[in-house]
């Protein structure tokens, strides 16, 4: 089953680079297409082939598919910062929706039979319940979530019209780093809470802002479902195996652990693991932030040959911290603005 070539878009980025590692470790051949605007060439494992290009460059993408006999695409490329999507919606509809359309057209034209899409829990918007399943209403409240939902719709329509099946994985809060230290979250100015917190613990930030302390949650701070990036990468490999085994079926699945931690609980874990007390700065709520967002993950557990291996908050923090310290050894120190 592993004897096929997978094209990974955005494979030089955070989640994509971990998927590349998981695929290679499982015996797949991998070719990465990444324009390196936010990704890093050094993040692509040397066993993979890197093609520096935009996924909307049809000529290069199709030539790459043909040259490497690609039989599956894992699509991670795109823009991911929610506030930026509000300020610059056209960028997100170009980079996420229009570019995905081009990639899908290339896949169909070249006869690629399997497609795995990096979607998001932002497709649910602000749900009425703290736990959401794949059948919960999808009402995005920002262009980022809408751009991903539009791509899901395209996938559904394309799969109905052409011999291609897909899996769309709706991520919750991705965190951590490769346990072997081969990759991690490396983008400067990242907004993910655990990344921000370990930057503060290693002296790169003076404090961490907490956006909202008056939510209807046990401690007043927002509750989120955090999934280790290596578990998420493994879910992609399991999804690919299922698509190959059942070529007429497609799937949309939540990718999370099915339980949540508050902002304060996450910061407590970082304090505990690092033995450093992070300075916390309470701020007002951000518009549109739900009090809690937790996945109902029963479908992914039942559908895929997959189970979390690193479902432990302290373990996620430990791996993120090890990667942050590795980055500190490789780069000059810099102070970053407080955010969470």
Short mmCIF file of C-alpha atoms in Angstrom, two decimals:
data_model
loop_
_atom_site.label_atom_id
_atom_site.label_comp_id
_atom_site.label_asym_id
_atom_site.label_seq_id
_atom_site.Cartn_x
_atom_site.Cartn_y
_atom_site.Cartn_z
CA UNK A 1 0.00 0.00 0.00
CA UNK A 2 2.87 2.34 0.79
CA UNK A 3 4.35 1.75 -2.66
CA UNK A 4 3.03 4.96 -4.16
CA UNK A 5 4.09 8.58 -4.43
CA UNK A 6 2.31 11.32 -2.50
CA UNK A 7 2.44 15.00 -3.45
CA UNK A 8 2.41 17.12 -0.30
CA UNK A 9 1.59 20.79 -0.79
CA UNK A 10 2.86 23.08 1.94
CA UNK A 11 5.22 20.32 3.04
CA UNK A 12 7.81 22.85 4.22
CA UNK A 13 5.38 24.24 6.80
CA UNK A 14 4.50 23.18 10.32
CA UNK A 15 1.87 20.48 9.86
CA UNK A 16 2.92 19.60 6.32
CA UNK A 17 6.52 18.83 7.33
CA UNK A 18 5.26 16.42 10.01
CA UNK A 19 3.02 14.71 7.45
CA UNK A 20 6.05 14.32 5.18
CA UNK A 21 7.93 12.62 8.02
CA UNK A 22 5.00 10.31 8.78
CA UNK A 23 4.62 9.33 5.12
CA UNK A 24 8.33 8.66 4.66
CA UNK A 25 8.51 6.68 7.89
CA UNK A 26 5.59 4.58 6.60
CA UNK A 27 7.43 3.82 3.35
CA UNK A 28 5.72 6.20 0.92
CA UNK A 29 7.60 8.20 -1.66
CA UNK A 30 7.06 11.95 -1.20
CA UNK A 31 7.39 15.00 -3.39
CA UNK A 32 6.74 18.41 -1.81
CA UNK A 33 5.45 21.49 -3.60
CA UNK A 34 5.91 24.64 -1.51
CA UNK A 35 6.53 28.26 -2.47
CA UNK A 36 8.54 28.78 0.76
CA UNK A 37 6.71 32.03 1.58
CA UNK A 38 6.05 30.80 5.12
CA UNK A 39 7.73 27.38 4.98
CA UNK A 40 11.40 26.45 5.23
CA UNK A 41 13.36 24.29 2.80
CA UNK A 42 15.36 22.85 5.71
CA UNK A 43 12.10 21.56 7.25
CA UNK A 44 11.62 19.12 4.36
CA UNK A 45 13.17 15.76 5.17
CA UNK A 46 16.03 14.86 2.83
CA UNK A 47 14.29 11.68 1.74
CA UNK A 48 11.63 13.79 -0.03
CA UNK A 49 11.91 15.77 -3.25
CA UNK A 50 11.23 19.51 -2.93
CA UNK A 51 9.79 21.54 -5.81
CA UNK A 52 9.66 25.26 -5.10
CA UNK A 53 6.44 26.45 -6.72
CA UNK A 54 2.99 27.84 -6.06
CA UNK A 55 0.20 25.25 -6.17
CA UNK A 56 -1.68 27.52 -8.57
CA UNK A 57 1.16 27.12 -11.08
CA UNK A 58 -0.68 24.51 -13.13
CA UNK A 59 2.20 23.85 -15.52
CA UNK A 60 4.70 23.04 -12.76
CA UNK A 61 2.22 21.08 -10.64
CA UNK A 62 1.06 18.92 -13.53
CA UNK A 63 4.62 18.30 -14.70
CA UNK A 64 5.55 17.28 -11.15
CA UNK A 65 2.59 14.89 -10.93
CA UNK A 66 3.59 13.26 -14.22
CA UNK A 67 7.32 13.12 -13.47
CA UNK A 68 6.80 11.39 -10.13
CA UNK A 69 3.73 9.29 -11.02
CA UNK A 70 1.81 10.87 -8.13
CA UNK A 71 -1.20 8.85 -6.97
CA UNK A 72 -2.30 10.93 -3.98
CA UNK A 73 -2.21 14.56 -2.87
CA UNK A 74 -2.08 15.86 0.69
CA UNK A 75 -2.98 19.52 0.58
CA UNK A 76 -1.66 21.71 3.41
CA UNK A 77 -0.66 24.86 1.49
CA UNK A 78 -2.55 28.02 2.36
CA UNK A 79 -2.88 30.97 4.71
CA UNK A 80 -3.95 30.29 8.30
CA UNK A 81 -4.10 33.45 10.43
CA UNK A 82 -7.72 34.21 11.34
CA UNK A 83 -7.39 37.96 12.14
CA UNK A 84 -5.44 38.48 8.92
CA UNK A 85 -8.23 36.81 6.97
CA UNK A 86 -10.66 39.40 8.34
CA UNK A 87 -8.38 42.26 7.30
CA UNK A 88 -7.39 40.78 3.95
CA UNK A 89 -10.16 38.39 2.85
CA UNK A 90 -9.16 38.37 -0.80
CA UNK A 91 -5.74 36.96 0.12
CA UNK A 92 -7.48 34.00 1.78
CA UNK A 93 -9.91 33.39 -1.05
CA UNK A 94 -6.94 33.50 -3.44
CA UNK A 95 -4.46 31.39 -1.44
CA UNK A 96 -6.95 28.93 0.06
CA UNK A 97 -9.96 28.69 -2.23
CA UNK A 98 -8.84 29.71 -5.72
CA UNK A 99 -5.46 27.97 -5.40
CA UNK A 100 -7.18 24.82 -4.16
CA UNK A 101 -9.43 24.93 -7.20
CA UNK A 102 -6.34 25.04 -9.44
CA UNK A 103 -4.78 22.14 -7.57
CA UNK A 104 -7.96 20.08 -7.84
CA UNK A 105 -8.16 20.78 -11.57
CA UNK A 106 -4.56 19.58 -11.95
CA UNK A 107 -5.36 16.45 -9.95
CA UNK A 108 -8.35 15.63 -12.16
CA UNK A 109 -6.48 16.39 -15.37
CA UNK A 110 -3.61 14.10 -14.38
CA UNK A 111 -5.82 11.34 -13.03
CA UNK A 112 -4.75 11.51 -9.37
CA UNK A 113 -7.27 9.28 -7.55
CA UNK A 114 -6.86 10.31 -3.91
CA UNK A 115 -6.90 13.73 -2.19
CA UNK A 116 -6.52 14.60 1.51
CA UNK A 117 -7.39 18.12 2.57
CA UNK A 118 -6.23 20.13 5.56
CA UNK A 119 -9.48 21.67 6.81
CA UNK A 120 -10.30 23.31 10.13
CA UNK A 121 -12.72 23.50 13.04
CA UNK A 122 -13.15 27.14 12.00
CA UNK A 123 -15.72 25.80 9.54
CA UNK A 124 -18.09 25.47 12.53
CA UNK A 125 -17.90 29.16 13.43
CA UNK A 126 -19.27 29.82 16.92
CA UNK A 127 -21.26 26.69 17.76
CA UNK A 128 -24.13 26.57 20.24
CA UNK A 129 -22.56 23.55 21.95
CA UNK A 130 -19.00 23.23 23.23
CA UNK A 131 -18.59 19.84 21.54
CA UNK A 132 -19.08 19.65 17.79
CA UNK A 133 -19.49 16.68 15.47
CA UNK A 134 -19.20 16.45 11.71
CA UNK A 135 -22.97 16.98 11.47
CA UNK A 136 -22.93 20.24 13.46
CA UNK A 137 -23.87 23.36 11.47
CA UNK A 138 -21.01 24.86 9.45
CA UNK A 139 -21.34 28.64 9.72
CA UNK A 140 -17.87 30.19 9.54
CA UNK A 141 -17.51 33.65 11.09
CA UNK A 142 -14.32 34.66 9.24
CA UNK A 143 -12.89 34.37 5.72
CA UNK A 144 -10.35 31.77 6.84
CA UNK A 145 -13.07 29.33 7.90
CA UNK A 146 -15.19 30.14 4.87
CA UNK A 147 -12.27 29.65 2.47
CA UNK A 148 -11.76 26.16 3.88
CA UNK A 149 -15.48 25.30 3.80
CA UNK A 150 -15.65 26.40 0.16
CA UNK A 151 -12.80 24.02 -0.64
CA UNK A 152 -14.67 21.20 1.13
CA UNK A 153 -17.66 21.95 -1.13
CA UNK A 154 -15.44 21.82 -4.21
CA UNK A 155 -14.04 18.47 -3.12
CA UNK A 156 -17.52 17.05 -2.65
CA UNK A 157 -18.63 18.20 -6.09
CA UNK A 158 -15.45 17.08 -7.84
CA UNK A 159 -15.61 13.63 -6.23
CA UNK A 160 -19.19 13.28 -7.47
CA UNK A 161 -18.17 14.10 -11.02
CA UNK A 162 -14.74 12.46 -11.36
CA UNK A 163 -12.91 9.27 -10.30
CA UNK A 164 -11.33 10.79 -7.20
CA UNK A 165 -12.05 10.30 -3.50
CA UNK A 166 -11.05 12.51 -0.60
CA UNK A 167 -10.70 12.92 3.13
CA UNK A 168 -11.18 16.38 4.66
CA UNK A 169 -9.77 16.52 8.20
CA UNK A 170 -11.10 19.35 10.34
CA UNK A 171 -8.29 20.22 12.74
CA UNK A 172 -8.80 21.60 16.19
CA UNK A 173 -5.78 23.21 17.97
CA UNK A 174 -2.56 21.66 16.67
CA UNK A 175 0.47 21.80 18.95
CA UNK A 176 3.72 20.08 19.87
CA UNK A 177 6.60 18.95 17.68
CA UNK A 178 8.16 15.81 16.29
CA UNK A 179 9.31 13.72 19.30
CA UNK A 180 12.60 13.02 17.50
CA UNK A 181 13.24 16.74 17.09
CA UNK A 182 13.12 16.66 13.30
CA UNK A 183 10.51 19.40 12.87
CA UNK A 184 8.28 21.77 14.81
CA UNK A 185 6.48 25.11 14.71
CA UNK A 186 9.15 27.48 13.38
CA UNK A 187 7.23 30.49 12.06
CA UNK A 188 8.16 33.78 13.71
CA UNK A 189 5.16 35.54 15.23
CA UNK A 190 3.03 32.40 15.45
CA UNK A 191 -0.27 32.83 17.32
CA UNK A 192 -0.86 29.29 18.64
CA UNK A 193 -1.11 29.36 22.44
CA UNK A 194 1.34 26.56 23.26
CA UNK A 195 3.90 27.95 20.81
CA UNK A 196 3.50 31.43 22.34
CA UNK A 197 3.75 30.01 25.86
CA UNK A 198 6.98 28.08 25.27
CA UNK A 199 8.44 31.19 23.62
CA UNK A 200 7.65 33.05 26.84
CA UNK A 201 9.15 30.25 28.93
CA UNK A 202 12.39 30.46 26.92
CA UNK A 203 12.63 34.24 27.22
CA UNK A 204 11.48 35.21 23.73
CA UNK A 205 8.36 36.92 25.09
CA UNK A 206 7.97 38.92 28.28
CA UNK A 207 4.45 37.64 28.90
CA UNK A 208 1.45 35.87 27.42
CA UNK A 209 -1.84 37.67 26.82
CA UNK A 210 -5.04 35.89 27.85
CA UNK A 211 -7.91 37.06 25.67
CA UNK A 212 -10.96 36.75 27.88
CA UNK A 213 -11.24 35.78 31.54
CA UNK A 214 -15.02 35.97 31.86
CA UNK A 215 -16.16 33.08 29.66
CA UNK A 216 -18.71 30.61 30.95
CA UNK A 217 -16.01 28.03 31.69
CA UNK A 218 -14.68 26.62 34.98
CA UNK A 219 -11.88 29.20 35.26
CA UNK A 220 -13.25 31.90 32.96
CA UNK A 221 -10.71 31.37 30.15
CA UNK A 222 -11.41 29.80 26.77
CA UNK A 223 -11.34 26.02 26.45
CA UNK A 224 -9.90 24.30 23.37
CA UNK A 225 -9.14 20.80 22.12
CA UNK A 226 -5.39 20.39 21.55
CA UNK A 227 -4.00 17.63 19.30
CA UNK A 228 -0.34 16.69 18.99
CA UNK A 229 0.98 17.41 15.51
CA UNK A 230 2.52 13.94 15.19
CA UNK A 231 -0.83 12.30 16.00
CA UNK A 232 -2.42 14.53 13.38
CA UNK A 233 0.20 13.53 10.81
CA UNK A 234 -0.45 9.87 11.61
CA UNK A 235 -4.16 10.45 11.02
CA UNK A 236 -3.35 11.70 7.52
CA UNK A 237 -1.41 8.54 6.75
CA UNK A 238 -4.30 6.43 8.06
CA UNK A 239 -6.75 8.45 5.95
CA UNK A 240 -4.64 7.81 2.85
CA UNK A 241 -4.62 4.09 3.52
CA UNK A 242 -8.42 4.12 3.82
CA UNK A 243 -8.88 6.08 0.58
CA UNK A 244 -6.70 3.58 -1.27
CA UNK A 245 -8.54 0.62 0.26
CA UNK A 246 -12.01 2.06 -0.44
CA UNK A 247 -11.62 4.15 -3.62
CA UNK A 248 -15.32 5.00 -3.98
CA UNK A 249 -15.77 6.47 -0.50
CA UNK A 250 -14.90 9.93 0.83
CA UNK A 251 -14.81 11.21 4.40
CA UNK A 252 -15.03 14.43 6.40
CA UNK A 253 -13.67 13.93 9.91
CA UNK A 254 -12.89 15.95 13.01
CA UNK A 255 -9.26 15.67 14.09
CA UNK A 256 -9.03 16.21 17.84
CA UNK A 257 -8.84 14.38 21.14
CA UNK A 258 -12.41 15.00 22.27
CA UNK A 259 -11.53 16.91 25.44
CA UNK A 260 -10.56 20.47 26.19
CA UNK A 261 -8.15 22.50 28.30
CA UNK A 262 -8.55 26.14 29.28
CA UNK A 263 -5.94 28.79 28.54
CA UNK A 264 -4.99 28.83 32.22
CA UNK A 265 -4.67 25.03 32.28
CA UNK A 266 -2.33 25.16 29.28
CA UNK A 267 -0.21 27.86 30.90
CA UNK A 268 -0.18 25.87 34.14
CA UNK A 269 1.18 22.90 32.17
CA UNK A 270 3.93 25.05 30.66
CA UNK A 271 4.82 26.37 34.12
CA UNK A 272 4.90 22.79 35.41
CA UNK A 273 7.06 21.39 32.59
CA UNK A 274 9.51 24.31 32.48
CA UNK A 275 9.57 25.17 36.17
CA UNK A 276 9.23 28.78 35.01
CA UNK A 277 6.23 30.91 35.94
CA UNK A 278 4.99 32.72 32.84
CA UNK A 279 3.71 36.27 33.29
CA UNK A 280 0.04 36.30 32.30
CA UNK A 281 -1.65 39.46 31.06
CA UNK A 282 -5.46 39.32 31.03
CA UNK A 283 -7.02 41.11 28.04
CA UNK A 284 -10.55 41.56 26.74
CA UNK A 285 -12.19 38.90 24.61
CA UNK A 286 -11.50 38.77 20.90
CA UNK A 287 -14.56 39.11 18.70
CA UNK A 288 -16.03 35.77 17.71
CA UNK A 289 -14.07 33.60 20.14
CA UNK A 290 -16.35 30.87 21.53
CA UNK A 291 -16.08 29.97 25.20
CA UNK A 292 -15.25 26.37 24.33
CA UNK A 293 -14.59 24.37 21.17
CA UNK A 294 -14.06 20.63 21.56
CA UNK A 295 -14.25 17.91 18.95
CA UNK A 296 -16.57 14.96 19.00
CA UNK A 297 -13.90 12.60 17.66
CA UNK A 298 -15.88 9.36 17.60
CA UNK A 299 -16.10 9.31 13.81
CA UNK A 300 -12.35 9.47 13.20
CA UNK A 301 -11.71 6.80 15.84
CA UNK A 302 -14.27 4.49 14.22
CA UNK A 303 -13.39 5.26 10.59
CA UNK A 304 -9.60 5.26 10.52
CA UNK A 305 -7.08 2.71 11.72
CA UNK A 306 -5.79 5.38 14.08
CA UNK A 307 -5.63 6.14 17.79
CA UNK A 308 -3.81 9.01 19.53
CA UNK A 309 -0.35 8.12 20.82
CA UNK A 310 0.55 11.43 22.49
CA UNK A 311 -2.74 12.49 24.09
CA UNK A 312 -1.19 14.17 27.13
CA UNK A 313 -0.98 17.93 27.64
CA UNK A 314 2.35 17.82 29.48
CA UNK A 315 3.79 15.64 26.72
CA UNK A 316 2.60 18.07 24.04
CA UNK A 317 4.21 20.93 25.96
CA UNK A 318 7.42 18.94 26.50
CA UNK A 319 7.81 18.29 22.77
CA UNK A 320 7.01 21.93 21.90
CA UNK A 321 9.53 23.14 24.48
CA UNK A 322 12.28 20.83 23.20
CA UNK A 323 11.76 22.18 19.69
CA UNK A 324 11.72 25.80 20.92
CA UNK A 325 15.03 25.26 22.70
CA UNK A 326 16.47 23.72 19.54
CA UNK A 327 15.40 26.82 17.60
CA UNK A 328 17.02 29.01 20.27
CA UNK A 329 20.32 27.21 19.68
CA UNK A 330 20.05 27.81 15.94
CA UNK A 331 18.84 31.41 15.85
CA UNK A 332 19.73 34.70 17.54
CA UNK A 333 17.39 35.58 20.41
CA UNK A 334 14.61 38.01 19.63
CA UNK A 335 11.79 39.45 21.71
CA UNK A 336 8.29 38.98 20.37
CA UNK A 337 5.07 40.79 21.16
CA UNK A 338 2.74 39.19 23.68
CA UNK A 339 -0.13 37.23 22.21
CA UNK A 340 -2.12 34.06 22.69
#
